[in-house]
C-alpha cells in the first residue's frame, strides 16, 4: 500500500544533490476528506498541520485530498490509493459487512479505526415557500440527496427509507456535491438538500446566509425508527442561532466522523499521526469549532466499529487511554 508514498528511484536521483538520503527517508501520506465546504476537509487539514509541524523529527509528511466523502474514502483506502480517510461511523460498519453502499462488495475485514472526531448531525435544508415541513413532504419535490460515494448519500437513503420514500418518489433526485447545493437552493433549482456534517459547516452557513433557508426538525420524521434500526446513529441537536434565520434548536440524528486506515498501513506511521493529534490536543481543538467539545477518552472508543489499528492502540496504551 505504501509503495506510492515513498520517493521513487527517479525522484531520489533528482534529489541526490546533497539531500538524497534525507529524501529517501521521508514517507508521504494522504488523508481523504470530503468537499471543501464541509468539515471533513478542514479536519484533514488540521491533522496534517500537526503532523507536519514535527516532520523533521519523524520524516512523515501529510497532505489532504478533497474527495467524494466517506464511501469513496473507504473504497480508495482499500484499493491502496489513500492512506487515511475521514469516514462516518456507520460507513465503517457497512464496509465491514459488505452492506448498504457496499452491497455486492466483499466485506472489508482489513479496515481499521484510528480515532473518532466530531458528531455529524443531519442538516435537512428547506427553501422557504416549498411546503416541506417533514421528510414525507419531499415527495414530488426537487431534493439533493448527495453525490454517489458520499456518507451523506448513505444517510439520505436511511432517512428516506425510514419515511417510506424512494428517490423515484422525488420530483428530482439531485446528486450535487456539497459545494454546489447552497447555490442550487438559493437559485431555486432544488427545494431541499440533505447534508451530513459537523457543526457549523460552510455549506449550511452559505445557504442560510444567502437566502431564506429553514433547517427541518427531524423529530417528526420517524426519528425513533431510525435510531432503533441503526445503532451507529445517535440523536443530535443543532443549536438555535448557529445558522442565520434559524433561532430555535433543531432535533436531528447522525453518526460520528472517524479516521480510518487499512490494516497494512505501517504501525509507526499511524502512531505518528495519532501522537501528533493527541500530544497537541489543545491546539487541535482550536483548529475548528466542531472540535471544541472533544475529549480524548471519547475519541478512542465512540463510533469505532472497526478494530483499532495497532499503531493507534500502542499510543493509547502509552498515554493511559486504554
PDB file of C-alpha atoms in Angstrom:
ATOM      1  CA  UNK A   1       0.000   0.000   0.000  1.00  0.00           C
ATOM      2  CA  UNK A   2       2.759   2.377   0.895  1.00  0.00           C
ATOM      3  CA  UNK A   3       4.813   1.946  -2.271  1.00  0.00           C
ATOM      4  CA  UNK A   4       3.257   5.070  -3.753  1.00  0.00           C
ATOM      5  CA  UNK A   5       4.220   7.097  -0.703  1.00  0.00           C
ATOM      6  CA  UNK A   6       7.965   6.627  -0.943  1.00  0.00           C
ATOM      7  CA  UNK A   7      10.237   8.538  -3.256  1.00  0.00           C
ATOM      8  CA  UNK A   8      10.747   6.582  -6.476  1.00  0.00           C
ATOM      9  CA  UNK A   9      14.261   5.856  -7.687  1.00  0.00           C
ATOM     10  CA  UNK A  10      13.922   8.637 -10.243  1.00  0.00           C
ATOM     11  CA  UNK A  11      12.765  11.136  -7.651  1.00  0.00           C
ATOM     12  CA  UNK A  12      15.603  10.135  -5.364  1.00  0.00           C
ATOM     13  CA  UNK A  13      18.065  10.698  -8.182  1.00  0.00           C
ATOM     14  CA  UNK A  14      16.704  14.183  -8.730  1.00  0.00           C
ATOM     15  CA  UNK A  15      17.168  14.872  -5.034  1.00  0.00           C
ATOM     16  CA  UNK A  16      20.654  13.374  -4.989  1.00  0.00           C
ATOM     17  CA  UNK A  17      22.453  16.709  -4.787  1.00  0.00           C
ATOM     18  CA  UNK A  18      23.101  16.669  -1.077  1.00  0.00           C
ATOM     19  CA  UNK A  19      19.665  15.590   0.128  1.00  0.00           C
ATOM     20  CA  UNK A  20      19.154  12.102  -1.328  1.00  0.00           C
ATOM     21  CA  UNK A  21      19.437  10.259   1.960  1.00  0.00           C
ATOM     22  CA  UNK A  22      17.026  12.627   3.667  1.00  0.00           C
ATOM     23  CA  UNK A  23      14.527  12.404   0.793  1.00  0.00           C
ATOM     24  CA  UNK A  24      14.581   8.615   0.713  1.00  0.00           C
ATOM     25  CA  UNK A  25      13.740   8.503   4.417  1.00  0.00           C
ATOM     26  CA  UNK A  26      10.589  10.574   4.055  1.00  0.00           C
ATOM     27  CA  UNK A  27       7.157   8.981   3.985  1.00  0.00           C
ATOM     28  CA  UNK A  28       4.296  10.834   2.329  1.00  0.00           C
ATOM     29  CA  UNK A  29       0.739  10.176   3.482  1.00  0.00           C
ATOM     30  CA  UNK A  30      -2.573  11.439   2.145  1.00  0.00           C
ATOM     31  CA  UNK A  31      -5.834  11.845   4.054  1.00  0.00           C
ATOM     32  CA  UNK A  32      -9.026  11.576   2.016  1.00  0.00           C
ATOM     33  CA  UNK A  33     -11.642  14.042   3.240  1.00  0.00           C
ATOM     34  CA  UNK A  34     -14.756  15.442   1.533  1.00  0.00           C
ATOM     35  CA  UNK A  35     -15.978  18.614  -0.159  1.00  0.00           C
ATOM     36  CA  UNK A  36     -14.136  21.834   0.607  1.00  0.00           C
ATOM     37  CA  UNK A  37     -17.236  23.461   2.156  1.00  0.00           C
ATOM     38  CA  UNK A  38     -17.801  20.662   4.673  1.00  0.00           C
ATOM     39  CA  UNK A  39     -15.961  19.804   7.888  1.00  0.00           C
ATOM     40  CA  UNK A  40     -14.012  16.783   6.599  1.00  0.00           C
ATOM     41  CA  UNK A  41     -11.644  18.886   4.509  1.00  0.00           C
ATOM     42  CA  UNK A  42     -10.573  21.214   7.356  1.00  0.00           C
ATOM     43  CA  UNK A  43     -10.425  18.166   9.649  1.00  0.00           C
ATOM     44  CA  UNK A  44      -7.841  16.562   7.397  1.00  0.00           C
ATOM     45  CA  UNK A  45      -6.041  19.886   7.174  1.00  0.00           C
ATOM     46  CA  UNK A  46      -5.928  20.211  10.957  1.00  0.00           C
ATOM     47  CA  UNK A  47      -4.441  16.733  11.338  1.00  0.00           C
ATOM     48  CA  UNK A  48      -1.858  17.309   8.615  1.00  0.00           C
ATOM     49  CA  UNK A  49      -0.894  20.635  10.130  1.00  0.00           C
ATOM     50  CA  UNK A  50       0.020  18.928  13.399  1.00  0.00           C
ATOM     51  CA  UNK A  51       1.784  16.012  11.687  1.00  0.00           C
ATOM     52  CA  UNK A  52       3.845  18.341   9.518  1.00  0.00           C
ATOM     53  CA  UNK A  53       4.808  20.524  12.467  1.00  0.00           C
ATOM     54  CA  UNK A  54       7.319  17.889  13.585  1.00  0.00           C
ATOM     55  CA  UNK A  55       8.075  16.337  10.192  1.00  0.00           C
ATOM     56  CA  UNK A  56      11.831  16.853  10.618  1.00  0.00           C
ATOM     57  CA  UNK A  57      11.716  14.549  13.639  1.00  0.00           C
ATOM     58  CA  UNK A  58       9.636  11.675  12.247  1.00  0.00           C
ATOM     59  CA  UNK A  59      10.066  12.189   8.452  1.00  0.00           C
ATOM     60  CA  UNK A  60       6.346  11.814   7.762  1.00  0.00           C
ATOM     61  CA  UNK A  61       4.720  14.439   5.552  1.00  0.00           C
ATOM     62  CA  UNK A  62       0.969  14.727   5.356  1.00  0.00           C
ATOM     63  CA  UNK A  63      -1.316  16.131   2.654  1.00  0.00           C
ATOM     64  CA  UNK A  64      -5.079  16.410   2.237  1.00  0.00           C
ATOM     65  CA  UNK A  65      -7.216  15.388  -0.724  1.00  0.00           C
ATOM     66  CA  UNK A  66     -10.747  16.665  -1.325  1.00  0.00           C
ATOM     67  CA  UNK A  67     -12.877  13.647  -2.264  1.00  0.00           C
ATOM     68  CA  UNK A  68     -16.433  12.427  -2.688  1.00  0.00           C
ATOM     69  CA  UNK A  69     -16.650  11.557   1.011  1.00  0.00           C
ATOM     70  CA  UNK A  70     -16.908   8.555   3.318  1.00  0.00           C
ATOM     71  CA  UNK A  71     -17.772   5.749   0.910  1.00  0.00           C
ATOM     72  CA  UNK A  72     -15.229   6.945  -1.642  1.00  0.00           C
ATOM     73  CA  UNK A  73     -12.544   7.249   1.035  1.00  0.00           C
ATOM     74  CA  UNK A  74     -13.179   3.731   2.315  1.00  0.00           C
ATOM     75  CA  UNK A  75     -13.030   2.163  -1.131  1.00  0.00           C
ATOM     76  CA  UNK A  76      -9.944   4.145  -2.107  1.00  0.00           C
ATOM     77  CA  UNK A  77      -8.108   3.164   1.083  1.00  0.00           C
ATOM     78  CA  UNK A  78      -8.966  -0.450   0.313  1.00  0.00           C
ATOM     79  CA  UNK A  79      -7.543  -0.018  -3.198  1.00  0.00           C
ATOM     80  CA  UNK A  80      -4.295   1.362  -1.775  1.00  0.00           C
ATOM     81  CA  UNK A  81      -4.721   4.842  -3.264  1.00  0.00           C
ATOM     82  CA  UNK A  82      -5.306   6.680   0.035  1.00  0.00           C
ATOM     83  CA  UNK A  83      -3.603   6.100   3.360  1.00  0.00           C
ATOM     84  CA  UNK A  84      -6.132   7.559   5.802  1.00  0.00           C
ATOM     85  CA  UNK A  85      -9.675   8.786   5.399  1.00  0.00           C
ATOM     86  CA  UNK A  86     -12.376  10.670   7.252  1.00  0.00           C
ATOM     87  CA  UNK A  87     -15.329   8.280   7.329  1.00  0.00           C
ATOM     88  CA  UNK A  88     -18.734   8.281   9.006  1.00  0.00           C
ATOM     89  CA  UNK A  89     -19.089   5.694  11.770  1.00  0.00           C
ATOM     90  CA  UNK A  90     -21.986   3.972  10.006  1.00  0.00           C
ATOM     91  CA  UNK A  91     -19.951   3.682   6.819  1.00  0.00           C
ATOM     92  CA  UNK A  92     -17.302   1.791   8.800  1.00  0.00           C
ATOM     93  CA  UNK A  93     -19.947  -0.744   9.779  1.00  0.00           C
ATOM     94  CA  UNK A  94     -21.381  -1.050   6.271  1.00  0.00           C
ATOM     95  CA  UNK A  95     -17.933  -1.567   4.721  1.00  0.00           C
ATOM     96  CA  UNK A  96     -17.047  -4.351   7.143  1.00  0.00           C
ATOM     97  CA  UNK A  97     -20.372  -6.073   6.470  1.00  0.00           C
ATOM     98  CA  UNK A  98     -20.477  -5.504   2.704  1.00  0.00           C
ATOM     99  CA  UNK A  99     -23.847  -3.819   3.205  1.00  0.00           C
ATOM    100  CA  UNK A 100     -25.755  -0.731   2.036  1.00  0.00           C
ATOM    101  CA  UNK A 101     -23.426   1.352  -0.143  1.00  0.00           C
ATOM    102  CA  UNK A 102     -21.059  -1.651  -0.212  1.00  0.00           C
ATOM    103  CA  UNK A 103     -23.707  -4.198  -1.173  1.00  0.00           C
ATOM    104  CA  UNK A 104     -22.023  -6.609  -3.572  1.00  0.00           C
ATOM    105  CA  UNK A 105     -18.526  -5.856  -2.253  1.00  0.00           C
ATOM    106  CA  UNK A 106     -16.556  -8.357  -0.210  1.00  0.00           C
ATOM    107  CA  UNK A 107     -16.656  -7.385   3.482  1.00  0.00           C
ATOM    108  CA  UNK A 108     -13.675  -5.154   4.250  1.00  0.00           C
ATOM    109  CA  UNK A 109     -12.054  -7.149   7.026  1.00  0.00           C
ATOM    110  CA  UNK A 110      -8.833  -5.114   6.958  1.00  0.00           C
ATOM    111  CA  UNK A 111     -10.494  -1.789   7.774  1.00  0.00           C
ATOM    112  CA  UNK A 112      -9.028  -0.300  10.952  1.00  0.00           C
ATOM    113  CA  UNK A 113     -10.145   2.545  13.215  1.00  0.00           C
ATOM    114  CA  UNK A 114      -7.699   5.235  14.292  1.00  0.00           C
ATOM    115  CA  UNK A 115      -9.894   7.623  16.317  1.00  0.00           C
ATOM    116  CA  UNK A 116     -13.273   9.338  16.168  1.00  0.00           C
ATOM    117  CA  UNK A 117     -13.853  13.059  15.941  1.00  0.00           C
ATOM    118  CA  UNK A 118     -16.995  15.202  15.942  1.00  0.00           C
ATOM    119  CA  UNK A 119     -20.669  14.221  15.732  1.00  0.00           C
ATOM    120  CA  UNK A 120     -22.319  14.803  12.355  1.00  0.00           C
ATOM    121  CA  UNK A 121     -25.972  15.746  12.667  1.00  0.00           C
ATOM    122  CA  UNK A 122     -28.055  15.542   9.531  1.00  0.00           C
ATOM    123  CA  UNK A 123     -28.868  19.006   8.155  1.00  0.00           C
ATOM    124  CA  UNK A 124     -32.046  18.975   6.072  1.00  0.00           C
ATOM    125  CA  UNK A 125     -32.163  22.404   4.456  1.00  0.00           C
ATOM    126  CA  UNK A 126     -35.509  23.532   3.055  1.00  0.00           C
ATOM    127  CA  UNK A 127     -36.116  26.627   0.942  1.00  0.00           C
ATOM    128  CA  UNK A 128     -38.944  28.832   2.215  1.00  0.00           C
ATOM    129  CA  UNK A 129     -42.233  28.524   0.369  1.00  0.00           C
ATOM    130  CA  UNK A 130     -41.781  24.926  -0.759  1.00  0.00           C
ATOM    131  CA  UNK A 131     -44.368  23.477   1.637  1.00  0.00           C
ATOM    132  CA  UNK A 132     -41.928  20.981   3.141  1.00  0.00           C
ATOM    133  CA  UNK A 133     -42.430  20.576   6.891  1.00  0.00           C
ATOM    134  CA  UNK A 134     -41.423  16.909   7.198  1.00  0.00           C
ATOM    135  CA  UNK A 135     -39.490  14.358   5.165  1.00  0.00           C
ATOM    136  CA  UNK A 136     -42.787  12.899   3.916  1.00  0.00           C
ATOM    137  CA  UNK A 137     -43.498  16.242   2.234  1.00  0.00           C
ATOM    138  CA  UNK A 138     -40.486  15.760  -0.067  1.00  0.00           C
ATOM    139  CA  UNK A 139     -42.475  13.566  -2.450  1.00  0.00           C
ATOM    140  CA  UNK A 140     -42.626  15.310  -5.799  1.00  0.00           C
ATOM    141  CA  UNK A 141     -40.021  17.892  -4.758  1.00  0.00           C
ATOM    142  CA  UNK A 142     -36.516  18.544  -6.067  1.00  0.00           C
ATOM    143  CA  UNK A 143     -34.125  17.327  -3.369  1.00  0.00           C
ATOM    144  CA  UNK A 144     -30.357  16.985  -3.283  1.00  0.00           C
ATOM    145  CA  UNK A 145     -29.641  13.542  -1.810  1.00  0.00           C
ATOM    146  CA  UNK A 146     -25.862  13.825  -2.105  1.00  0.00           C
ATOM    147  CA  UNK A 147     -23.293  12.678  -4.602  1.00  0.00           C
ATOM    148  CA  UNK A 148     -22.737   8.918  -5.035  1.00  0.00           C
ATOM    149  CA  UNK A 149     -19.943   7.675  -2.794  1.00  0.00           C
ATOM    150  CA  UNK A 150     -20.576  10.192  -0.039  1.00  0.00           C
ATOM    151  CA  UNK A 151     -21.599   9.481   3.537  1.00  0.00           C
ATOM    152  CA  UNK A 152     -24.408  11.997   3.076  1.00  0.00           C
ATOM    153  CA  UNK A 153     -25.882   9.829   0.321  1.00  0.00           C
ATOM    154  CA  UNK A 154     -25.808   6.815   2.641  1.00  0.00           C
ATOM    155  CA  UNK A 155     -27.656   8.785   5.342  1.00  0.00           C
ATOM    156  CA  UNK A 156     -30.143  10.186   2.834  1.00  0.00           C
ATOM    157  CA  UNK A 157     -31.029   6.615   1.872  1.00  0.00           C
ATOM    158  CA  UNK A 158     -31.642   5.748   5.545  1.00  0.00           C
ATOM    159  CA  UNK A 159     -33.722   8.885   6.111  1.00  0.00           C
ATOM    160  CA  UNK A 160     -35.887   8.279   3.058  1.00  0.00           C
ATOM    161  CA  UNK A 161     -36.356   4.571   3.791  1.00  0.00           C
ATOM    162  CA  UNK A 162     -37.487   5.315   7.356  1.00  0.00           C
ATOM    163  CA  UNK A 163     -40.117   7.638   5.891  1.00  0.00           C
ATOM    164  CA  UNK A 164     -41.107   5.240   3.086  1.00  0.00           C
ATOM    165  CA  UNK A 165     -39.743   7.399   0.290  1.00  0.00           C
ATOM    166  CA  UNK A 166     -37.544   6.314  -2.614  1.00  0.00           C
ATOM    167  CA  UNK A 167     -35.521   8.563  -4.938  1.00  0.00           C
ATOM    168  CA  UNK A 168     -38.143   7.757  -7.572  1.00  0.00           C
ATOM    169  CA  UNK A 169     -40.796   9.461  -5.429  1.00  0.00           C
ATOM    170  CA  UNK A 170     -38.955  12.772  -5.679  1.00  0.00           C
ATOM    171  CA  UNK A 171     -39.633  15.234  -8.442  1.00  0.00           C
ATOM    172  CA  UNK A 172     -35.861  15.410  -8.885  1.00  0.00           C
ATOM    173  CA  UNK A 173     -33.248  13.368  -7.028  1.00  0.00           C
ATOM    174  CA  UNK A 174     -30.257  15.669  -7.423  1.00  0.00           C
ATOM    175  CA  UNK A 175     -26.743  14.310  -6.807  1.00  0.00           C
ATOM    176  CA  UNK A 176     -24.888  17.551  -6.214  1.00  0.00           C
ATOM    177  CA  UNK A 177     -21.637  17.938  -4.341  1.00  0.00           C
ATOM    178  CA  UNK A 178     -21.795  19.850  -1.074  1.00  0.00           C
ATOM    179  CA  UNK A 179     -20.058  22.801  -2.723  1.00  0.00           C
ATOM    180  CA  UNK A 180     -22.918  23.085  -5.237  1.00  0.00           C
ATOM    181  CA  UNK A 181     -26.017  22.711  -3.078  1.00  0.00           C
ATOM    182  CA  UNK A 182     -26.216  26.166  -1.464  1.00  0.00           C
ATOM    183  CA  UNK A 183     -26.314  27.923  -4.835  1.00  0.00           C
ATOM    184  CA  UNK A 184     -28.823  25.382  -6.166  1.00  0.00           C
ATOM    185  CA  UNK A 185     -31.117  26.029  -3.189  1.00  0.00           C
ATOM    186  CA  UNK A 186     -30.938  29.793  -3.370  1.00  0.00           C
ATOM    187  CA  UNK A 187     -31.282  29.853  -7.167  1.00  0.00           C
ATOM    188  CA  UNK A 188     -34.485  27.804  -6.886  1.00  0.00           C
ATOM    189  CA  UNK A 189     -33.091  24.778  -8.720  1.00  0.00           C
ATOM    190  CA  UNK A 190     -33.817  22.472  -5.776  1.00  0.00           C
ATOM    191  CA  UNK A 191     -36.333  22.686  -2.933  1.00  0.00           C
ATOM    192  CA  UNK A 192     -34.333  20.917  -0.236  1.00  0.00           C
ATOM    193  CA  UNK A 193     -30.946  19.393   0.463  1.00  0.00           C
ATOM    194  CA  UNK A 194     -29.959  16.540   2.769  1.00  0.00           C
ATOM    195  CA  UNK A 195     -26.485  17.056   4.191  1.00  0.00           C
ATOM    196  CA  UNK A 196     -24.498  15.405   6.998  1.00  0.00           C
ATOM    197  CA  UNK A 197     -21.715  17.497   8.509  1.00  0.00           C
ATOM    198  CA  UNK A 198     -20.191  18.751  11.718  1.00  0.00           C
ATOM    199  CA  UNK A 199     -21.193  21.956  13.455  1.00  0.00           C
ATOM    200  CA  UNK A 200     -21.002  24.510  11.995  1.00  0.00           C
ATOM    201  CA  UNK A 201     -20.266  23.845   8.336  1.00  0.00           C
ATOM    202  CA  UNK A 202     -19.665  26.102   5.373  1.00  0.00           C
ATOM    203  CA  UNK A 203     -22.341  24.762   3.047  1.00  0.00           C
ATOM    204  CA  UNK A 204     -25.201  25.322   5.506  1.00  0.00           C
ATOM    205  CA  UNK A 205     -23.775  28.683   6.523  1.00  0.00           C
ATOM    206  CA  UNK A 206     -23.580  29.752   2.876  1.00  0.00           C
ATOM    207  CA  UNK A 207     -27.178  28.732   2.164  1.00  0.00           C
ATOM    208  CA  UNK A 208     -28.715  30.261   5.297  1.00  0.00           C
ATOM    209  CA  UNK A 209     -26.714  33.468   4.837  1.00  0.00           C
ATOM    210  CA  UNK A 210     -27.715  33.865   1.190  1.00  0.00           C
ATOM    211  CA  UNK A 211     -31.451  33.124   1.140  1.00  0.00           C
ATOM    212  CA  UNK A 212     -34.382  32.063   3.324  1.00  0.00           C
ATOM    213  CA  UNK A 213     -33.490  28.520   4.377  1.00  0.00           C
ATOM    214  CA  UNK A 214     -35.034  26.586   7.262  1.00  0.00           C
ATOM    215  CA  UNK A 215     -33.451  23.566   8.928  1.00  0.00           C
ATOM    216  CA  UNK A 216     -36.013  20.772   9.212  1.00  0.00           C
ATOM    217  CA  UNK A 217     -36.606  19.360  12.693  1.00  0.00           C
ATOM    218  CA  UNK A 218     -36.434  15.570  12.309  1.00  0.00           C
ATOM    219  CA  UNK A 219     -38.363  14.709  15.472  1.00  0.00           C
ATOM    220  CA  UNK A 220     -41.496  14.432  13.293  1.00  0.00           C
ATOM    221  CA  UNK A 221     -39.813  12.246  10.643  1.00  0.00           C
ATOM    222  CA  UNK A 222     -39.698   8.819  12.306  1.00  0.00           C
ATOM    223  CA  UNK A 223     -36.650   9.640  14.421  1.00  0.00           C
ATOM    224  CA  UNK A 224     -37.178   6.742  16.826  1.00  0.00           C
ATOM    225  CA  UNK A 225     -37.480   4.265  13.956  1.00  0.00           C
ATOM    226  CA  UNK A 226     -34.170   5.457  12.531  1.00  0.00           C
ATOM    227  CA  UNK A 227     -32.379   5.118  15.872  1.00  0.00           C
ATOM    228  CA  UNK A 228     -33.903   1.715  16.621  1.00  0.00           C
ATOM    229  CA  UNK A 229     -32.868   0.286  13.261  1.00  0.00           C
ATOM    230  CA  UNK A 230     -29.423   1.911  13.073  1.00  0.00           C
ATOM    231  CA  UNK A 231     -27.278   1.596  16.187  1.00  0.00           C
ATOM    232  CA  UNK A 232     -24.429   3.591  14.606  1.00  0.00           C
ATOM    233  CA  UNK A 233     -26.520   6.774  14.912  1.00  0.00           C
ATOM    234  CA  UNK A 234     -27.445   8.931  17.859  1.00  0.00           C
ATOM    235  CA  UNK A 235     -29.902  11.746  18.478  1.00  0.00           C
ATOM    236  CA  UNK A 236     -28.269  15.130  17.951  1.00  0.00           C
ATOM    237  CA  UNK A 237     -29.048  18.794  18.401  1.00  0.00           C
ATOM    238  CA  UNK A 238     -28.304  21.738  16.124  1.00  0.00           C
ATOM    239  CA  UNK A 239     -28.255  24.770  18.445  1.00  0.00           C
ATOM    240  CA  UNK A 240     -30.522  27.698  17.681  1.00  0.00           C
ATOM    241  CA  UNK A 241     -28.645  30.730  16.434  1.00  0.00           C
ATOM    242  CA  UNK A 242     -25.824  28.722  14.887  1.00  0.00           C
ATOM    243  CA  UNK A 243     -27.108  29.459  11.385  1.00  0.00           C
ATOM    244  CA  UNK A 244     -28.774  32.709  10.201  1.00  0.00           C
ATOM    245  CA  UNK A 245     -32.568  32.622  10.263  1.00  0.00           C
ATOM    246  CA  UNK A 246     -32.703  29.508  12.448  1.00  0.00           C
ATOM    247  CA  UNK A 247     -33.118  30.751  16.005  1.00  0.00           C
ATOM    248  CA  UNK A 248     -34.555  27.608  17.621  1.00  0.00           C
ATOM    249  CA  UNK A 249     -32.824  24.324  18.420  1.00  0.00           C
ATOM    250  CA  UNK A 250     -33.347  21.646  15.778  1.00  0.00           C
ATOM    251  CA  UNK A 251     -33.598  17.943  16.637  1.00  0.00           C
ATOM    252  CA  UNK A 252     -31.591  15.716  14.325  1.00  0.00           C
ATOM    253  CA  UNK A 253     -29.571  12.500  14.299  1.00  0.00           C
ATOM    254  CA  UNK A 254     -26.370  11.246  12.793  1.00  0.00           C
ATOM    255  CA  UNK A 255     -23.102   9.336  13.054  1.00  0.00           C
ATOM    256  CA  UNK A 256     -19.653  10.404  14.180  1.00  0.00           C
ATOM    257  CA  UNK A 257     -16.791  11.307  11.897  1.00  0.00           C
ATOM    258  CA  UNK A 258     -13.869   8.912  12.288  1.00  0.00           C
ATOM    259  CA  UNK A 259     -10.341   8.488  10.981  1.00  0.00           C
ATOM    260  CA  UNK A 260      -9.649   5.085   9.428  1.00  0.00           C
ATOM    261  CA  UNK A 261      -6.784   3.275   7.730  1.00  0.00           C
ATOM    262  CA  UNK A 262      -6.008  -0.152   6.322  1.00  0.00           C
ATOM    263  CA  UNK A 263      -4.542  -2.940   8.453  1.00  0.00           C
ATOM    264  CA  UNK A 264      -1.461  -2.834   6.197  1.00  0.00           C
ATOM    265  CA  UNK A 265      -0.739   0.815   6.956  1.00  0.00           C
ATOM    266  CA  UNK A 266       2.556   0.671   8.898  1.00  0.00           C
ATOM    267  CA  UNK A 267       2.136   0.839  12.667  1.00  0.00           C
ATOM    268  CA  UNK A 268       4.805   3.514  13.006  1.00  0.00           C
ATOM    269  CA  UNK A 269       3.028   5.831  10.545  1.00  0.00           C
ATOM    270  CA  UNK A 270      -0.326   5.506  12.321  1.00  0.00           C
ATOM    271  CA  UNK A 271       1.453   6.073  15.634  1.00  0.00           C
ATOM    272  CA  UNK A 272       2.993   9.317  14.316  1.00  0.00           C
ATOM    273  CA  UNK A 273      -0.397  10.638  13.172  1.00  0.00           C
ATOM    274  CA  UNK A 274      -2.140   9.778  16.448  1.00  0.00           C
ATOM    275  CA  UNK A 275       0.684  11.191  18.545  1.00  0.00           C
ATOM    276  CA  UNK A 276       0.623  14.451  16.551  1.00  0.00           C
ATOM    277  CA  UNK A 277      -3.066  14.973  17.364  1.00  0.00           C
ATOM    278  CA  UNK A 278      -3.153  13.763  20.966  1.00  0.00           C
ATOM    279  CA  UNK A 279       0.141  15.326  22.080  1.00  0.00           C
ATOM    280  CA  UNK A 280      -1.128  18.651  20.715  1.00  0.00           C
ATOM    281  CA  UNK A 281      -4.742  18.155  21.761  1.00  0.00           C
ATOM    282  CA  UNK A 282      -5.458  21.693  22.971  1.00  0.00           C
ATOM    283  CA  UNK A 283      -4.104  23.085  19.701  1.00  0.00           C
ATOM    284  CA  UNK A 284      -6.160  20.580  17.701  1.00  0.00           C
ATOM    285  CA  UNK A 285      -9.400  21.587  19.436  1.00  0.00           C
ATOM    286  CA  UNK A 286      -8.813  25.213  18.435  1.00  0.00           C
ATOM    287  CA  UNK A 287      -8.457  24.423  14.729  1.00  0.00           C
ATOM    288  CA  UNK A 288     -12.219  24.090  14.074  1.00  0.00           C
ATOM    289  CA  UNK A 289     -15.384  24.880  16.084  1.00  0.00           C
ATOM    290  CA  UNK A 290     -16.565  21.274  15.618  1.00  0.00           C
ATOM    291  CA  UNK A 291     -13.641  20.084  17.758  1.00  0.00           C
ATOM    292  CA  UNK A 292     -14.380  22.258  20.792  1.00  0.00           C
ATOM    293  CA  UNK A 293     -16.199  19.652  22.895  1.00  0.00           C
ATOM    294  CA  UNK A 294     -13.967  16.686  22.041  1.00  0.00           C
ATOM    295  CA  UNK A 295     -12.398  14.581  24.771  1.00  0.00           C
ATOM    296  CA  UNK A 296      -9.563  12.110  24.332  1.00  0.00           C
ATOM    297  CA  UNK A 297     -11.490   9.434  26.194  1.00  0.00           C
ATOM    298  CA  UNK A 298     -14.440   9.588  23.775  1.00  0.00           C
ATOM    299  CA  UNK A 299     -12.235   9.747  20.684  1.00  0.00           C
ATOM    300  CA  UNK A 300     -10.583   6.395  21.397  1.00  0.00           C
ATOM    301  CA  UNK A 301     -13.874   4.467  21.711  1.00  0.00           C
ATOM    302  CA  UNK A 302     -17.001   6.249  20.405  1.00  0.00           C
ATOM    303  CA  UNK A 303     -18.144   5.392  16.884  1.00  0.00           C
ATOM    304  CA  UNK A 304     -15.311   2.933  16.235  1.00  0.00           C
ATOM    305  CA  UNK A 305     -16.900  -0.222  14.861  1.00  0.00           C
ATOM    306  CA  UNK A 306     -13.754  -1.383  13.035  1.00  0.00           C
ATOM    307  CA  UNK A 307     -10.943  -2.805  15.199  1.00  0.00           C
ATOM    308  CA  UNK A 308      -8.333  -0.323  16.373  1.00  0.00           C
ATOM    309  CA  UNK A 309      -5.176  -0.132  14.282  1.00  0.00           C
ATOM    310  CA  UNK A 310      -2.209  -1.489  16.306  1.00  0.00           C
ATOM    311  CA  UNK A 311      -0.286   1.754  15.781  1.00  0.00           C
ATOM    312  CA  UNK A 312      -3.117   3.727  17.371  1.00  0.00           C
ATOM    313  CA  UNK A 313      -3.573   1.189  20.149  1.00  0.00           C
ATOM    314  CA  UNK A 314       0.121   1.434  21.025  1.00  0.00           C
ATOM    315  CA  UNK A 315      -0.152   5.189  21.571  1.00  0.00           C
ATOM    316  CA  UNK A 316      -3.372   4.952  23.583  1.00  0.00           C
ATOM    317  CA  UNK A 317      -1.859   2.385  25.943  1.00  0.00           C
ATOM    318  CA  UNK A 318       1.271   4.506  26.416  1.00  0.00           C
ATOM    319  CA  UNK A 319      -0.898   7.553  27.123  1.00  0.00           C
ATOM    320  CA  UNK A 320      -3.067   5.709  29.655  1.00  0.00           C
ATOM    321  CA  UNK A 321      -6.178   5.986  27.491  1.00  0.00           C
ATOM    322  CA  UNK A 322      -6.677   2.208  27.360  1.00  0.00           C
TER     323      UNK A 322
END
